[in-house]
Coordinates of C-alpha atoms in Angstrom, one line a residue:
X1 CA -46.0 -10.7 261.5
X2 CA -44.6 -12.3 258.4
X3 CA -47.6 -14.7 258.4
X4 CA -50.0 -11.7 258.6
X5 CA -48.2 -10.1 255.6
X6 CA -48.2 -13.3 253.6
X7 CA -52.0 -13.6 254.2
X8 CA -52.4 -10.2 252.4
X9 CA -50.2 -11.1 249.5
X10 CA -51.9 -12.3 246.3
X11 CA -50.0 -15.6 245.8
X12 CA -46.7 -16.6 247.2
X13 CA -44.7 -14.0 249.1
X14 CA -41.3 -13.2 247.7
X15 CA -39.9 -10.6 250.2
X16 CA -40.9 -8.0 252.9
X17 CA -39.2 -4.6 252.8
X18 CA -39.4 -1.4 254.9
X19 CA -40.7 1.8 253.3
X20 CA -38.6 4.8 252.1
X21 CA -39.4 8.1 254.0
X22 CA -41.6 9.5 251.2
X23 CA -43.4 6.2 250.9
X24 CA -44.3 6.3 254.5
X25 CA -45.9 9.7 254.0
X26 CA -47.7 8.6 250.9
X27 CA -49.0 5.5 252.7
X28 CA -50.4 7.6 255.5
X29 CA -52.2 10.0 253.2
X30 CA -53.6 7.2 251.0
X31 CA -55.2 5.7 254.1
X32 CA -56.3 8.9 255.7
X33 CA -59.5 9.3 253.8
X34 CA -60.3 6.5 251.4
X35 CA -63.6 8.1 250.4
X36 CA -62.1 11.0 248.6
X37 CA -59.9 11.3 245.5
X38 CA -56.3 10.2 245.9
X39 CA -54.2 13.1 244.7
X40 CA -51.1 10.9 244.6
X41 CA -52.3 8.9 241.6
X42 CA -50.7 9.7 238.3
X43 CA -52.2 9.2 234.9
X44 CA -50.2 9.3 231.7
X45 CA -51.5 8.9 228.2
X46 CA -49.3 7.7 225.4
X47 CA -50.5 8.1 221.8
X48 CA -49.5 5.8 218.9
X49 CA -49.8 6.3 215.2
X50 CA -50.3 2.6 214.6
X51 CA -52.0 -0.4 216.0
X52 CA -50.3 -2.0 219.1
X53 CA -50.1 -5.8 219.4
X54 CA -51.9 -6.4 222.7
X55 CA -50.4 -9.8 223.4
X56 CA -46.8 -8.5 222.8
X57 CA -47.5 -5.6 225.1
X58 CA -48.9 -8.0 227.7
X59 CA -45.8 -10.2 227.5
X60 CA -43.5 -7.1 227.7
X61 CA -45.4 -6.0 230.9
X62 CA -45.0 -9.4 232.4
X63 CA -41.3 -9.2 231.7
X64 CA -41.1 -5.8 233.3
X65 CA -42.8 -7.2 236.4
X66 CA -40.4 -10.1 236.6
X67 CA -37.3 -7.8 236.3
X68 CA -38.5 -5.2 238.9
X69 CA -39.6 -6.7 242.2
X70 CA -40.5 -3.2 243.4
X71 CA -43.4 -3.2 240.9
X72 CA -44.9 -6.2 242.6
X73 CA -45.0 -4.5 246.0
X74 CA -48.1 -3.9 248.1
X75 CA -48.3 -2.0 251.3
X76 CA -49.9 -2.8 254.7
X77 CA -49.7 -2.1 258.4
X78 CA -52.6 -4.3 259.6
X79 CA -51.6 -6.0 262.8
X80 CA -48.0 -4.8 262.5
X81 CA -45.8 -2.5 264.5
X82 CA -45.5 -0.3 261.4
X83 CA -46.1 -0.2 257.6
X84 CA -44.2 -2.6 255.3
X85 CA -44.2 -3.3 251.7
X86 CA -44.5 -6.9 250.6
X87 CA -43.3 -8.3 247.3
X88 CA -45.5 -10.8 245.5
X89 CA -43.5 -13.6 243.8
X90 CA -45.7 -13.3 240.6
X91 CA -48.4 -11.1 239.3
X92 CA -50.5 -11.0 236.2
X93 CA -49.9 -8.0 233.9
X94 CA -52.6 -5.4 234.7
X95 CA -53.5 -4.7 231.0
X96 CA -57.1 -4.3 229.8
X97 CA -58.2 -3.6 226.2
X98 CA -61.0 -1.3 225.2
X99 CA -62.2 -1.0 221.6
X100 CA -63.7 2.3 220.5
X101 CA -63.0 1.8 216.9
X102 CA -66.7 1.4 216.0
X103 CA -67.6 4.9 217.2
X104 CA -67.5 8.1 215.1
X105 CA -64.7 10.6 215.9
X106 CA -66.9 12.8 218.1
X107 CA -68.2 9.8 220.1
X108 CA -64.7 8.4 220.4
X109 CA -63.4 11.6 221.9
X110 CA -66.3 11.9 224.3
X111 CA -65.9 8.3 225.4
X112 CA -62.1 8.6 225.7
X113 CA -62.5 11.6 228.0
X114 CA -65.1 9.8 230.1
X115 CA -62.8 6.8 230.4
X116 CA -59.8 8.9 231.4
X117 CA -61.9 10.8 234.0
X118 CA -63.2 7.6 235.5
X119 CA -59.8 6.0 235.6
X120 CA -58.3 9.1 237.3
X121 CA -60.6 8.8 240.3
X122 CA -60.6 4.9 240.6
X123 CA -58.4 4.4 243.6
X124 CA -55.8 1.7 244.2
X125 CA -56.0 -0.5 247.3
X126 CA -52.4 -0.3 248.4
X127 CA -52.6 -3.8 249.8
X128 CA -53.6 -5.3 246.4
X129 CA -50.7 -5.1 244.0
X130 CA -49.8 -4.2 241.3
X131 CA -50.3 -0.5 242.0
X132 CA -50.3 0.4 238.3
X133 CA -52.6 -0.4 235.5
X134 CA -52.5 -0.2 231.7
X135 CA -55.5 0.4 229.4
X136 CA -55.0 -0.1 225.7
X137 CA -57.7 1.9 224.0
X138 CA -58.4 1.1 220.3
X139 CA -59.3 4.1 218.2
X140 CA -59.1 2.4 214.8
X141 CA -55.7 2.8 213.1
X142 CA -54.2 4.5 216.1
X143 CA -54.2 3.5 219.8
X144 CA -53.8 5.1 223.2
X145 CA -52.1 3.6 226.1
X146 CA -53.3 4.9 229.5
X147 CA -50.8 4.2 232.3
X148 CA -52.1 5.0 235.8
X149 CA -50.0 4.4 238.9
X150 CA -49.8 5.3 242.5
X151 CA -46.9 7.6 243.2
X152 CA -45.8 5.4 246.1
X153 CA -44.5 2.9 243.5
X154 CA -42.2 5.0 241.4
X155 CA -41.0 8.5 240.9
X156 CA -40.7 10.7 237.7
X157 CA -37.2 9.5 236.8
X158 CA -38.5 5.9 237.2
X159 CA -41.4 6.7 234.8
X160 CA -39.0 7.0 232.0
X161 CA -37.1 3.9 233.0
X162 CA -40.4 1.9 233.1
X163 CA -41.4 3.2 229.6
X164 CA -37.9 2.3 228.3
X165 CA -38.1 -1.2 229.6
X166 CA -41.7 -1.8 228.5
X167 CA -41.3 -0.6 224.9
X168 CA -37.8 -2.0 224.6
X169 CA -39.1 -5.4 225.5
X170 CA -42.1 -4.9 223.3
X171 CA -39.7 -4.3 220.4
X172 CA -37.8 -7.4 221.5
X173 CA -34.6 -5.3 222.0
X174 CA -31.8 -6.3 224.3
X175 CA -32.8 -4.5 227.5
X176 CA -30.2 -4.6 230.4
X177 CA -31.3 -5.9 233.7
X178 CA -32.0 -3.0 236.2
X179 CA -30.6 -2.5 239.6
X180 CA -32.6 -3.4 242.8
X181 CA -34.7 -1.1 244.9
X182 CA -34.0 -3.4 247.8
X183 CA -30.3 -2.2 247.7
X184 CA -31.5 1.4 248.2
X185 CA -33.7 0.4 251.2
X186 CA -30.7 -1.4 252.7
X187 CA -28.6 1.8 252.1
X188 CA -31.3 3.8 254.0
X189 CA -31.0 1.5 256.9
X190 CA -27.3 2.2 257.3
X191 CA -27.7 6.0 257.6
X192 CA -27.2 7.9 260.8
X193 CA -30.7 9.0 261.9
X194 CA -29.6 11.0 264.9
X195 CA -27.1 13.0 262.9
X196 CA -29.7 13.7 260.1
X197 CA -32.3 14.9 262.6
X198 CA -29.8 17.1 264.4
X199 CA -28.8 18.7 261.1
X200 CA -32.4 19.5 260.1
X201 CA -33.3 20.7 263.6
X202 CA -30.4 23.1 263.5
X203 CA -31.4 24.4 260.1
X204 CA -34.9 25.2 261.2
X205 CA -34.1 26.4 264.7
X206 CA -36.0 29.5 265.7
X207 CA -38.6 29.3 262.9
X208 CA -41.7 31.0 264.4
X209 CA -44.4 29.8 261.9
X210 CA -44.9 27.9 258.7
X211 CA -45.2 29.6 255.3
X212 CA -48.7 29.0 253.9
X213 CA -50.2 30.8 251.0
X214 CA -53.2 28.5 250.2
X215 CA -56.4 28.1 252.2
X216 CA -55.8 26.7 255.7
X217 CA -59.4 25.6 256.3
X218 CA -59.7 23.1 253.5
X219 CA -60.7 19.6 254.8
X220 CA -61.1 17.6 251.6
X221 CA -58.2 16.5 249.3
X222 CA -57.7 18.7 246.2
X223 CA -55.5 18.5 243.1
X224 CA -52.7 21.0 243.7
X225 CA -52.5 24.1 241.6
X226 CA -49.6 24.1 239.2
X227 CA -47.8 27.2 238.0
X228 CA -45.6 26.1 235.2
X229 CA -43.2 28.8 234.0
X230 CA -41.1 27.9 230.9
X231 CA -37.9 29.9 230.4
X232 CA -36.9 30.4 226.8
X233 CA -33.3 29.7 225.7
X234 CA -32.2 33.4 225.8
X235 CA -33.3 33.9 229.4
X236 CA -31.9 30.6 230.4
X237 CA -28.5 31.5 228.9
X238 CA -28.5 34.8 230.7
X239 CA -29.4 33.3 234.1
X240 CA -26.9 30.5 233.7
X241 CA -24.2 33.0 232.8
X242 CA -25.1 35.2 235.8
X243 CA -25.1 32.2 238.1
X244 CA -21.7 31.0 236.8
X245 CA -20.1 34.4 237.3
X246 CA -21.0 34.3 240.9
X247 CA -20.0 30.7 241.5
X248 CA -23.7 29.6 241.8
X249 CA -25.9 27.0 240.4
X250 CA -28.9 28.0 238.4
X251 CA -31.0 26.3 241.1
X252 CA -29.5 28.4 243.8
X253 CA -30.3 31.6 241.9
X254 CA -33.9 30.6 241.3
X255 CA -34.3 29.4 244.9
X256 CA -33.4 32.9 246.1
X257 CA -36.0 34.3 243.7
X258 CA -38.7 32.0 245.1
X259 CA -37.7 33.0 248.7
X260 CA -37.9 36.7 247.8
X261 CA -41.3 36.2 246.2
X262 CA -42.7 34.3 249.1
X263 CA -41.4 36.9 251.5
X264 CA -43.1 39.7 249.5
X265 CA -46.4 37.7 249.3
X266 CA -46.5 36.9 253.0
X267 CA -44.9 40.0 254.4
X268 CA -42.4 38.0 256.4
X269 CA -38.6 37.9 256.4
X270 CA -38.3 34.2 257.4
X271 CA -40.0 31.9 254.9
X272 CA -40.0 28.2 254.1
X273 CA -41.0 26.3 251.0
X274 CA -40.4 22.8 249.7
X275 CA -38.0 21.5 247.1
X276 CA -37.7 18.0 245.5
X277 CA -34.5 16.0 245.5
X278 CA -33.8 13.1 243.2
X279 CA -32.5 11.0 246.2
X280 CA -30.5 8.5 244.1
X281 CA -27.2 7.9 246.1
X282 CA -24.2 6.9 244.1
X283 CA -23.3 4.3 246.7
X284 CA -26.3 2.1 245.6
X285 CA -25.3 -0.3 242.8
X286 CA -26.8 0.6 239.4
X287 CA -29.0 3.2 241.1
X288 CA -29.5 5.1 237.8
X289 CA -31.5 2.1 236.4
X290 CA -33.7 1.3 239.4
X291 CA -37.4 1.7 239.2
X292 CA -38.7 2.9 242.6
X293 CA -39.6 5.8 244.8
X294 CA -36.3 7.7 245.5
X295 CA -37.9 11.2 245.4
X296 CA -38.1 13.2 248.5
X297 CA -39.4 16.7 249.5
X298 CA -37.4 18.7 251.9
X299 CA -37.8 22.3 253.3
X300 CA -35.8 25.3 252.1
X301 CA -35.6 28.1 254.7
X302 CA -34.9 31.6 253.4
X303 CA -34.1 34.2 256.0
X304 CA -34.1 37.6 254.3
X305 CA -31.8 40.5 255.1
X306 CA -32.5 43.8 253.3
X307 CA -28.8 44.7 253.5
X308 CA -27.7 41.5 251.6
X309 CA -27.3 41.5 247.9
X310 CA -29.2 39.0 245.7
X311 CA -26.0 37.1 244.9
X312 CA -25.1 37.0 248.5
X313 CA -28.5 35.6 249.4
X314 CA -28.2 32.9 246.7
X315 CA -24.6 32.0 247.8
X316 CA -25.8 31.6 251.4
X317 CA -28.7 29.4 250.3
X318 CA -26.3 27.3 248.2
X319 CA -24.0 26.8 251.2
X320 CA -26.9 25.8 253.4
X321 CA -28.1 23.2 250.8
X322 CA -24.6 21.8 250.5
X323 CA -24.5 21.3 254.3
X324 CA -27.9 19.5 254.3
X325 CA -27.6 17.4 251.1
X326 CA -26.2 14.3 252.8
X327 CA -29.4 14.3 255.0
X328 CA -31.9 14.8 252.1
X329 CA -33.2 11.2 252.6
X330 CA -34.9 12.1 256.0
X331 CA -38.7 12.1 255.8
X332 CA -40.5 15.4 255.8
X333 CA -42.8 14.2 258.6
X334 CA -39.8 13.7 260.9
X335 CA -38.3 17.1 259.9
X336 CA -41.6 18.9 260.6
X337 CA -42.0 17.2 264.0
X338 CA -38.5 18.1 265.1
X339 CA -39.1 21.7 263.9
X340 CA -42.2 21.9 266.1
X341 CA -44.7 22.5 263.3
X342 CA -47.3 20.1 261.9
X343 CA -46.8 21.7 258.5
X344 CA -44.0 23.8 257.3
X345 CA -45.1 24.9 253.8
X346 CA -47.7 24.5 251.1
X347 CA -45.5 25.6 248.1
X348 CA -43.2 23.2 246.3
X349 CA -40.5 24.5 243.9
X350 CA -39.2 22.1 241.2
X351 CA -36.6 22.9 238.6
X352 CA -36.4 20.5 235.7
X353 CA -35.4 20.1 232.1
X354 CA -38.6 20.7 230.2
X355 CA -38.0 18.8 227.0
X356 CA -35.5 17.8 224.3
X357 CA -34.8 21.4 223.5
X358 CA -33.2 21.7 227.0
X359 CA -35.4 24.5 228.1
X360 CA -36.0 25.0 231.8
X361 CA -39.3 25.0 233.7
X362 CA -39.8 26.3 237.2

């Protein structure tokens, strides 16, 4: 099997790793229909007010690849008992340069939009790393850097870590060596699978049906709809104070609100939706600096009782989450299978810090 993997690797093979639970799901979806858009590709555009030195940026990208073996990973299951990720010993920085400086402003904007749209739908072959690419677009005295990646490679927290390393190395600053994603995968291998499955099976016992609010007959992939609600500082302060007075987290309070909303929308008193968890266990050395896919999506079940107060509901949900937190690493596919449903939900709730003003978005 290792020989089969080595044959897929571009250049010498450095290591072979298992997949994290969410990576397994992303790997399945990426290979399910290769003729359609891959909704798990992420495109980010970074604007500069000055010219970027392409060779320095290329050297910085090469250094980031060297420091982070997880960024040199490809994925395959061909001829294997299950999917693995293989780490190439060395890869060329995936940086291309496109010069639009000779066009007038309107032509520049039109061509930039065309390039972004084309890049957004250009799929990655998961067996051909690296699974990210950089396009440095010249616009005259200012540049744009387009970073496109597959979500299987790194999560949102890691996106900032990648940018910090790339631009820190570009500026020739002293950038600390990051931790290893391999240590996290080793930690996953030490967890009690039976105990985790029992815990989730108990939490979802008796659930009659999934909670679906979107179309159920759609066959082709589609970009998910995003409802981004930004709470101003006054509302955030009031909610935080209310949560604190009842011994709750803000997330518990808003989780109860989402459950009530879904119950009203579906006319049901037992609903399920998804929530994201950071998934960075403190037992993993230097886990806060590791670039990789730690994120996971897990179900939240809200059983509504008209006799219960809102604070009582939020408190009960908070206690349920505390019970399940140590099992948040388990893959959603396994959780749904044990619950007896192919799909549990189509709504995902995410609470995050919106920006430097510390506003909250839900």
